[in-house]
């Protein structure tokens, strides 16, 4: 698969999985039949925001991770891939834990309806439970998200390089000899920028050199009184 196509497919799959994870969080996960303390039965529903509350935050984190992947370099992609594995595994564990104990996952719903608290008391009130397809879908999403993270780590070297817009640029000082403005400044003070042996190049423009006579001495050098 071409590098650009590989990157596009990976990002689209990541967005899809994160979106489905958020969707499962909004749906009913368990149905619970409770023997009411006042008599009769209560049919209750535990949604994903109760039975699998961490799924929302984990899915949002996975969505943000996919956004970071679009501009990440190779090393950072490996780090993000490992993080994606952790997020996917966490979603799968959350859904699997809820499926393994629906009464515990739905405990707050039963408590709100009956006023009874404590796991033993709740289990005594619950006569039956059943799971909808949504927690199973959340479990599948978590597993696939973890596998996507593994794929990101394995294929990170095959992705195209990040654009120059996101590449760090090092600033270096310009060569004065190649600066047109510096050349004009030299000409304005009488320097020849094309002559490497011009002695006036060694003198700063704001500090003119003292004139030298034919004997090589500066004027006034012999005017000092002798002792």
PDB file of C-alpha atoms in Angstrom:
ATOM      1  CA  UNK A   1       0.000   0.000   0.000  1.00  0.00           C
ATOM      2  CA  UNK A   2       1.265   3.476  -0.877  1.00  0.00           C
ATOM      3  CA  UNK A   3       2.499   5.535   2.096  1.00  0.00           C
ATOM      4  CA  UNK A   4      -0.116   8.258   1.709  1.00  0.00           C
ATOM      5  CA  UNK A   5      -2.913   5.735   1.341  1.00  0.00           C
ATOM      6  CA  UNK A   6      -1.656   3.812   4.379  1.00  0.00           C
ATOM      7  CA  UNK A   7      -1.692   6.983   6.463  1.00  0.00           C
ATOM      8  CA  UNK A   8      -5.169   7.946   5.262  1.00  0.00           C
ATOM      9  CA  UNK A   9      -6.654   4.514   5.942  1.00  0.00           C
ATOM     10  CA  UNK A  10      -5.098   4.363   9.416  1.00  0.00           C
ATOM     11  CA  UNK A  11      -6.444   7.781  10.368  1.00  0.00           C
ATOM     12  CA  UNK A  12      -9.925   7.032   9.025  1.00  0.00           C
ATOM     13  CA  UNK A  13     -10.070   3.734  10.919  1.00  0.00           C
ATOM     14  CA  UNK A  14      -8.951   5.495  14.097  1.00  0.00           C
ATOM     15  CA  UNK A  15     -11.658   8.148  13.741  1.00  0.00           C
ATOM     16  CA  UNK A  16     -14.278   5.477  13.017  1.00  0.00           C
ATOM     17  CA  UNK A  17     -13.368   3.406  16.068  1.00  0.00           C
ATOM     18  CA  UNK A  18     -13.338   6.441  18.351  1.00  0.00           C
ATOM     19  CA  UNK A  19     -16.730   7.527  17.022  1.00  0.00           C
ATOM     20  CA  UNK A  20     -18.275   4.096  17.505  1.00  0.00           C
ATOM     21  CA  UNK A  21     -16.838   3.969  21.015  1.00  0.00           C
ATOM     22  CA  UNK A  22     -18.570   7.251  21.849  1.00  0.00           C
ATOM     23  CA  UNK A  23     -21.789   5.940  20.302  1.00  0.00           C
ATOM     24  CA  UNK A  24     -21.809   2.816  22.467  1.00  0.00           C
ATOM     25  CA  UNK A  25     -21.395   4.989  25.560  1.00  0.00           C
ATOM     26  CA  UNK A  26     -24.715   6.729  24.809  1.00  0.00           C
ATOM     27  CA  UNK A  27     -26.709   3.517  24.322  1.00  0.00           C
ATOM     28  CA  UNK A  28     -28.366   1.089  26.799  1.00  0.00           C
ATOM     29  CA  UNK A  29     -26.047  -1.669  27.935  1.00  0.00           C
ATOM     30  CA  UNK A  30     -28.076  -3.751  30.377  1.00  0.00           C
ATOM     31  CA  UNK A  31     -31.651  -4.451  31.267  1.00  0.00           C
ATOM     32  CA  UNK A  32     -32.273  -5.209  34.937  1.00  0.00           C
ATOM     33  CA  UNK A  33     -35.358  -6.660  36.617  1.00  0.00           C
ATOM     34  CA  UNK A  34     -35.537  -5.709  40.287  1.00  0.00           C
ATOM     35  CA  UNK A  35     -37.861  -6.921  43.037  1.00  0.00           C
ATOM     36  CA  UNK A  36     -39.101  -3.702  44.570  1.00  0.00           C
ATOM     37  CA  UNK A  37     -39.036  -3.490  48.400  1.00  0.00           C
ATOM     38  CA  UNK A  38     -42.602  -2.129  48.198  1.00  0.00           C
ATOM     39  CA  UNK A  39     -43.680  -5.126  46.141  1.00  0.00           C
ATOM     40  CA  UNK A  40     -43.802  -5.856  42.438  1.00  0.00           C
ATOM     41  CA  UNK A  41     -41.017  -5.675  39.880  1.00  0.00           C
ATOM     42  CA  UNK A  42     -39.117  -2.835  38.291  1.00  0.00           C
ATOM     43  CA  UNK A  43     -37.694  -2.993  34.784  1.00  0.00           C
ATOM     44  CA  UNK A  44     -34.598  -0.799  34.701  1.00  0.00           C
ATOM     45  CA  UNK A  45     -32.081   0.090  32.021  1.00  0.00           C
ATOM     46  CA  UNK A  46     -28.411   0.846  32.602  1.00  0.00           C
ATOM     47  CA  UNK A  47     -26.886   2.916  29.813  1.00  0.00           C
ATOM     48  CA  UNK A  48     -23.252   3.045  28.840  1.00  0.00           C
ATOM     49  CA  UNK A  49     -22.665   6.270  30.754  1.00  0.00           C
ATOM     50  CA  UNK A  50     -23.392   4.272  33.920  1.00  0.00           C
ATOM     51  CA  UNK A  51     -22.217   0.753  33.146  1.00  0.00           C
ATOM     52  CA  UNK A  52     -19.153   1.829  31.136  1.00  0.00           C
ATOM     53  CA  UNK A  53     -18.518   5.440  32.092  1.00  0.00           C
ATOM     54  CA  UNK A  54     -14.757   5.463  31.235  1.00  0.00           C
ATOM     55  CA  UNK A  55     -15.503   4.632  27.587  1.00  0.00           C
ATOM     56  CA  UNK A  56     -16.368   8.254  26.819  1.00  0.00           C
ATOM     57  CA  UNK A  57     -13.073   9.716  28.036  1.00  0.00           C
ATOM     58  CA  UNK A  58     -11.070   6.907  26.460  1.00  0.00           C
ATOM     59  CA  UNK A  59     -12.776   7.373  23.088  1.00  0.00           C
ATOM     60  CA  UNK A  60     -12.194  11.130  23.155  1.00  0.00           C
ATOM     61  CA  UNK A  61      -8.538  10.538  23.976  1.00  0.00           C
ATOM     62  CA  UNK A  62      -8.292   8.126  21.040  1.00  0.00           C
ATOM     63  CA  UNK A  63      -9.854  10.752  18.770  1.00  0.00           C
ATOM     64  CA  UNK A  64      -7.326  13.375  19.888  1.00  0.00           C
ATOM     65  CA  UNK A  65      -4.541  10.857  19.332  1.00  0.00           C
ATOM     66  CA  UNK A  66      -5.624  10.362  15.735  1.00  0.00           C
ATOM     67  CA  UNK A  67      -5.441  14.116  15.238  1.00  0.00           C
ATOM     68  CA  UNK A  68      -1.883  14.148  16.566  1.00  0.00           C
ATOM     69  CA  UNK A  69      -0.956  11.335  14.188  1.00  0.00           C
ATOM     70  CA  UNK A  70      -1.609  13.548  11.175  1.00  0.00           C
ATOM     71  CA  UNK A  71       1.445  15.732  11.964  1.00  0.00           C
ATOM     72  CA  UNK A  72       3.629  13.341  13.972  1.00  0.00           C
ATOM     73  CA  UNK A  73       7.114  12.270  12.954  1.00  0.00           C
ATOM     74  CA  UNK A  74       8.293   8.679  12.962  1.00  0.00           C
ATOM     75  CA  UNK A  75       9.428   8.492  16.594  1.00  0.00           C
ATOM     76  CA  UNK A  76       6.341  10.276  17.854  1.00  0.00           C
ATOM     77  CA  UNK A  77       4.153   7.914  15.797  1.00  0.00           C
ATOM     78  CA  UNK A  78       5.624   4.965  17.673  1.00  0.00           C
ATOM     79  CA  UNK A  79       4.808   6.644  20.988  1.00  0.00           C
ATOM     80  CA  UNK A  80       1.271   7.409  19.842  1.00  0.00           C
ATOM     81  CA  UNK A  81       0.859   3.849  18.602  1.00  0.00           C
ATOM     82  CA  UNK A  82       1.757   2.472  22.020  1.00  0.00           C
ATOM     83  CA  UNK A  83      -0.665   4.911  23.616  1.00  0.00           C
ATOM     84  CA  UNK A  84      -3.365   3.761  21.207  1.00  0.00           C
ATOM     85  CA  UNK A  85      -2.772   0.182  22.336  1.00  0.00           C
ATOM     86  CA  UNK A  86      -3.272   1.261  25.952  1.00  0.00           C
ATOM     87  CA  UNK A  87      -6.465   3.179  25.152  1.00  0.00           C
ATOM     88  CA  UNK A  88      -7.944   0.308  23.169  1.00  0.00           C
ATOM     89  CA  UNK A  89      -7.089  -2.191  25.885  1.00  0.00           C
ATOM     90  CA  UNK A  90      -8.709   0.067  28.490  1.00  0.00           C
ATOM     91  CA  UNK A  91     -11.939   0.261  26.481  1.00  0.00           C
ATOM     92  CA  UNK A  92     -11.976  -3.513  26.086  1.00  0.00           C
ATOM     93  CA  UNK A  93     -11.322  -4.069  29.798  1.00  0.00           C
ATOM     94  CA  UNK A  94     -14.090  -1.627  30.751  1.00  0.00           C
ATOM     95  CA  UNK A  95     -16.636  -3.367  28.535  1.00  0.00           C
ATOM     96  CA  UNK A  96     -15.465  -6.835  29.552  1.00  0.00           C
ATOM     97  CA  UNK A  97     -15.682  -5.996  33.261  1.00  0.00           C
ATOM     98  CA  UNK A  98     -19.235  -4.715  32.834  1.00  0.00           C
ATOM     99  CA  UNK A  99     -20.264  -7.830  30.906  1.00  0.00           C
ATOM    100  CA  UNK A 100     -18.775 -10.098  33.550  1.00  0.00           C
ATOM    101  CA  UNK A 101     -20.808  -8.482  36.355  1.00  0.00           C
ATOM    102  CA  UNK A 102     -23.917  -6.643  35.101  1.00  0.00           C
ATOM    103  CA  UNK A 103     -25.302  -6.172  38.607  1.00  0.00           C
ATOM    104  CA  UNK A 104     -22.240  -4.276  39.772  1.00  0.00           C
ATOM    105  CA  UNK A 105     -22.164  -2.265  36.530  1.00  0.00           C
ATOM    106  CA  UNK A 106     -25.847  -1.334  36.965  1.00  0.00           C
ATOM    107  CA  UNK A 107     -25.659  -0.808  40.720  1.00  0.00           C
ATOM    108  CA  UNK A 108     -26.184   2.961  40.718  1.00  0.00           C
ATOM    109  CA  UNK A 109     -29.354   2.618  38.614  1.00  0.00           C
ATOM    110  CA  UNK A 110     -30.819   0.079  41.038  1.00  0.00           C
ATOM    111  CA  UNK A 111     -29.865   2.224  44.017  1.00  0.00           C
ATOM    112  CA  UNK A 112     -31.550   5.295  42.521  1.00  0.00           C
ATOM    113  CA  UNK A 113     -34.751   3.315  41.882  1.00  0.00           C
ATOM    114  CA  UNK A 114     -34.970   1.466  45.198  1.00  0.00           C
ATOM    115  CA  UNK A 115     -32.860   3.422  47.668  1.00  0.00           C
ATOM    116  CA  UNK A 116     -31.006   0.216  48.531  1.00  0.00           C
ATOM    117  CA  UNK A 117     -27.209   0.279  48.557  1.00  0.00           C
ATOM    118  CA  UNK A 118     -24.488  -2.326  49.013  1.00  0.00           C
ATOM    119  CA  UNK A 119     -23.560  -5.097  46.630  1.00  0.00           C
ATOM    120  CA  UNK A 120     -25.073  -7.919  48.661  1.00  0.00           C
ATOM    121  CA  UNK A 121     -28.376  -6.085  49.069  1.00  0.00           C
ATOM    122  CA  UNK A 122     -28.502  -5.193  45.395  1.00  0.00           C
ATOM    123  CA  UNK A 123     -27.844  -8.753  44.318  1.00  0.00           C
ATOM    124  CA  UNK A 124     -30.691  -9.888  46.543  1.00  0.00           C
ATOM    125  CA  UNK A 125     -33.074  -7.476  44.802  1.00  0.00           C
ATOM    126  CA  UNK A 126     -32.030  -8.179  41.195  1.00  0.00           C
ATOM    127  CA  UNK A 127     -33.906 -11.126  39.787  1.00  0.00           C
ATOM    128  CA  UNK A 128     -32.478 -11.076  36.256  1.00  0.00           C
ATOM    129  CA  UNK A 129     -30.261  -9.114  33.886  1.00  0.00           C
ATOM    130  CA  UNK A 130     -29.515  -9.176  30.189  1.00  0.00           C
ATOM    131  CA  UNK A 131     -27.020  -7.406  27.987  1.00  0.00           C
ATOM    132  CA  UNK A 132     -27.770  -5.493  24.816  1.00  0.00           C
ATOM    133  CA  UNK A 133     -25.394  -5.675  21.838  1.00  0.00           C
ATOM    134  CA  UNK A 134     -23.794  -2.339  22.769  1.00  0.00           C
ATOM    135  CA  UNK A 135     -21.362  -3.489  25.454  1.00  0.00           C
ATOM    136  CA  UNK A 136     -20.252  -6.278  23.146  1.00  0.00           C
ATOM    137  CA  UNK A 137     -19.683  -3.715  20.410  1.00  0.00           C
ATOM    138  CA  UNK A 138     -17.651  -1.613  22.851  1.00  0.00           C
ATOM    139  CA  UNK A 139     -15.549  -4.685  23.608  1.00  0.00           C
ATOM    140  CA  UNK A 140     -14.915  -5.249  19.896  1.00  0.00           C
ATOM    141  CA  UNK A 141     -14.048  -1.565  19.410  1.00  0.00           C
ATOM    142  CA  UNK A 142     -11.501  -1.763  22.221  1.00  0.00           C
ATOM    143  CA  UNK A 143      -9.824  -4.822  20.741  1.00  0.00           C
ATOM    144  CA  UNK A 144      -9.707  -3.300  17.251  1.00  0.00           C
ATOM    145  CA  UNK A 145      -8.360  -0.019  18.635  1.00  0.00           C
ATOM    146  CA  UNK A 146      -5.552  -1.889  20.373  1.00  0.00           C
ATOM    147  CA  UNK A 147      -4.745  -3.762  17.156  1.00  0.00           C
ATOM    148  CA  UNK A 148      -4.721  -0.445  15.309  1.00  0.00           C
ATOM    149  CA  UNK A 149      -2.118   0.816  17.759  1.00  0.00           C
ATOM    150  CA  UNK A 150       0.049  -2.210  17.021  1.00  0.00           C
ATOM    151  CA  UNK A 151      -0.313  -1.544  13.296  1.00  0.00           C
ATOM    152  CA  UNK A 152       0.746   2.088  13.799  1.00  0.00           C
ATOM    153  CA  UNK A 153       3.906   0.993  15.596  1.00  0.00           C
ATOM    154  CA  UNK A 154       4.767  -1.610  12.964  1.00  0.00           C
ATOM    155  CA  UNK A 155       4.104   0.601   9.931  1.00  0.00           C
ATOM    156  CA  UNK A 156       5.368   3.914  11.350  1.00  0.00           C
ATOM    157  CA  UNK A 157       8.427   3.843   9.098  1.00  0.00           C
ATOM    158  CA  UNK A 158       6.313   3.450   5.954  1.00  0.00           C
ATOM    159  CA  UNK A 159       4.335   6.641   6.494  1.00  0.00           C
ATOM    160  CA  UNK A 160       5.212   9.756   4.467  1.00  0.00           C
ATOM    161  CA  UNK A 161       7.316  12.378   6.189  1.00  0.00           C
ATOM    162  CA  UNK A 162       5.589  15.232   7.956  1.00  0.00           C
ATOM    163  CA  UNK A 163       5.195  18.411   5.912  1.00  0.00           C
ATOM    164  CA  UNK A 164       7.740  21.216   6.137  1.00  0.00           C
ATOM    165  CA  UNK A 165       5.176  23.340   7.912  1.00  0.00           C
ATOM    166  CA  UNK A 166       5.727  21.236  11.015  1.00  0.00           C
ATOM    167  CA  UNK A 167       9.477  20.758  10.615  1.00  0.00           C
ATOM    168  CA  UNK A 168      11.747  22.635  12.992  1.00  0.00           C
ATOM    169  CA  UNK A 169      13.902  25.249  11.253  1.00  0.00           C
ATOM    170  CA  UNK A 170      17.290  26.349  12.541  1.00  0.00           C
ATOM    171  CA  UNK A 171      18.221  29.982  11.991  1.00  0.00           C
ATOM    172  CA  UNK A 172      21.830  30.701  10.972  1.00  0.00           C
ATOM    173  CA  UNK A 173      23.458  34.113  10.519  1.00  0.00           C
ATOM    174  CA  UNK A 174      23.677  35.300   6.932  1.00  0.00           C
ATOM    175  CA  UNK A 175      27.011  35.785   5.216  1.00  0.00           C
ATOM    176  CA  UNK A 176      27.713  39.554   5.236  1.00  0.00           C
ATOM    177  CA  UNK A 177      29.568  39.247   1.917  1.00  0.00           C
ATOM    178  CA  UNK A 178      26.371  38.039   0.266  1.00  0.00           C
ATOM    179  CA  UNK A 179      24.219  40.797   1.768  1.00  0.00           C
ATOM    180  CA  UNK A 180      23.617  43.581  -0.822  1.00  0.00           C
ATOM    181  CA  UNK A 181      22.881  46.136   1.897  1.00  0.00           C
ATOM    182  CA  UNK A 182      26.235  45.404   3.561  1.00  0.00           C
ATOM    183  CA  UNK A 183      27.980  45.920   0.210  1.00  0.00           C
ATOM    184  CA  UNK A 184      26.405  49.346  -0.251  1.00  0.00           C
ATOM    185  CA  UNK A 185      27.353  50.295   3.307  1.00  0.00           C
ATOM    186  CA  UNK A 186      30.973  49.407   2.548  1.00  0.00           C
ATOM    187  CA  UNK A 187      30.983  51.512  -0.601  1.00  0.00           C
ATOM    188  CA  UNK A 188      29.505  54.488   1.252  1.00  0.00           C
ATOM    189  CA  UNK A 189      32.513  54.602   3.611  1.00  0.00           C
ATOM    190  CA  UNK A 190      35.083  54.166   0.837  1.00  0.00           C
ATOM    191  CA  UNK A 191      35.732  50.433   1.217  1.00  0.00           C
ATOM    192  CA  UNK A 192      36.196  48.056  -1.666  1.00  0.00           C
ATOM    193  CA  UNK A 193      34.151  44.944  -0.754  1.00  0.00           C
ATOM    194  CA  UNK A 194      35.745  43.045  -3.659  1.00  0.00           C
ATOM    195  CA  UNK A 195      39.325  43.595  -2.403  1.00  0.00           C
ATOM    196  CA  UNK A 196      40.248  41.095   0.335  1.00  0.00           C
ATOM    197  CA  UNK A 197      43.519  43.001   1.033  1.00  0.00           C
ATOM    198  CA  UNK A 198      41.900  46.402   1.522  1.00  0.00           C
ATOM    199  CA  UNK A 199      43.259  47.597   4.904  1.00  0.00           C
ATOM    200  CA  UNK A 200      40.289  49.858   5.410  1.00  0.00           C
ATOM    201  CA  UNK A 201      38.120  46.770   5.763  1.00  0.00           C
ATOM    202  CA  UNK A 202      39.703  46.247   9.155  1.00  0.00           C
ATOM    203  CA  UNK A 203      38.488  49.600  10.440  1.00  0.00           C
ATOM    204  CA  UNK A 204      34.936  50.045  11.656  1.00  0.00           C
ATOM    205  CA  UNK A 205      32.974  52.703   9.746  1.00  0.00           C
ATOM    206  CA  UNK A 206      32.316  54.757  12.886  1.00  0.00           C
ATOM    207  CA  UNK A 207      35.992  54.716  13.991  1.00  0.00           C
ATOM    208  CA  UNK A 208      38.154  56.122  11.115  1.00  0.00           C
ATOM    209  CA  UNK A 209      41.867  55.378  11.228  1.00  0.00           C
ATOM    210  CA  UNK A 210      44.368  58.139  11.972  1.00  0.00           C
ATOM    211  CA  UNK A 211      46.246  59.356   8.862  1.00  0.00           C
ATOM    212  CA  UNK A 212      49.778  58.101   8.357  1.00  0.00           C
ATOM    213  CA  UNK A 213      52.602  60.173   6.772  1.00  0.00           C
ATOM    214  CA  UNK A 214      55.188  58.965   4.284  1.00  0.00           C
ATOM    215  CA  UNK A 215      57.578  57.874   7.031  1.00  0.00           C
ATOM    216  CA  UNK A 216      54.925  55.616   8.501  1.00  0.00           C
ATOM    217  CA  UNK A 217      54.479  57.729  11.622  1.00  0.00           C
ATOM    218  CA  UNK A 218      51.302  59.352  12.786  1.00  0.00           C
ATOM    219  CA  UNK A 219      51.223  63.151  12.941  1.00  0.00           C
ATOM    220  CA  UNK A 220      51.977  64.463  16.398  1.00  0.00           C
ATOM    221  CA  UNK A 221      53.909  61.387  17.429  1.00  0.00           C
ATOM    222  CA  UNK A 222      57.208  63.394  17.644  1.00  0.00           C
ATOM    223  CA  UNK A 223      55.651  66.509  19.141  1.00  0.00           C
ATOM    224  CA  UNK A 224      55.726  65.145  22.651  1.00  0.00           C
ATOM    225  CA  UNK A 225      58.375  66.911  24.819  1.00  0.00           C
ATOM    226  CA  UNK A 226      61.386  64.853  25.736  1.00  0.00           C
ATOM    227  CA  UNK A 227      62.555  64.585  29.305  1.00  0.00           C
TER     228      UNK A 227
END
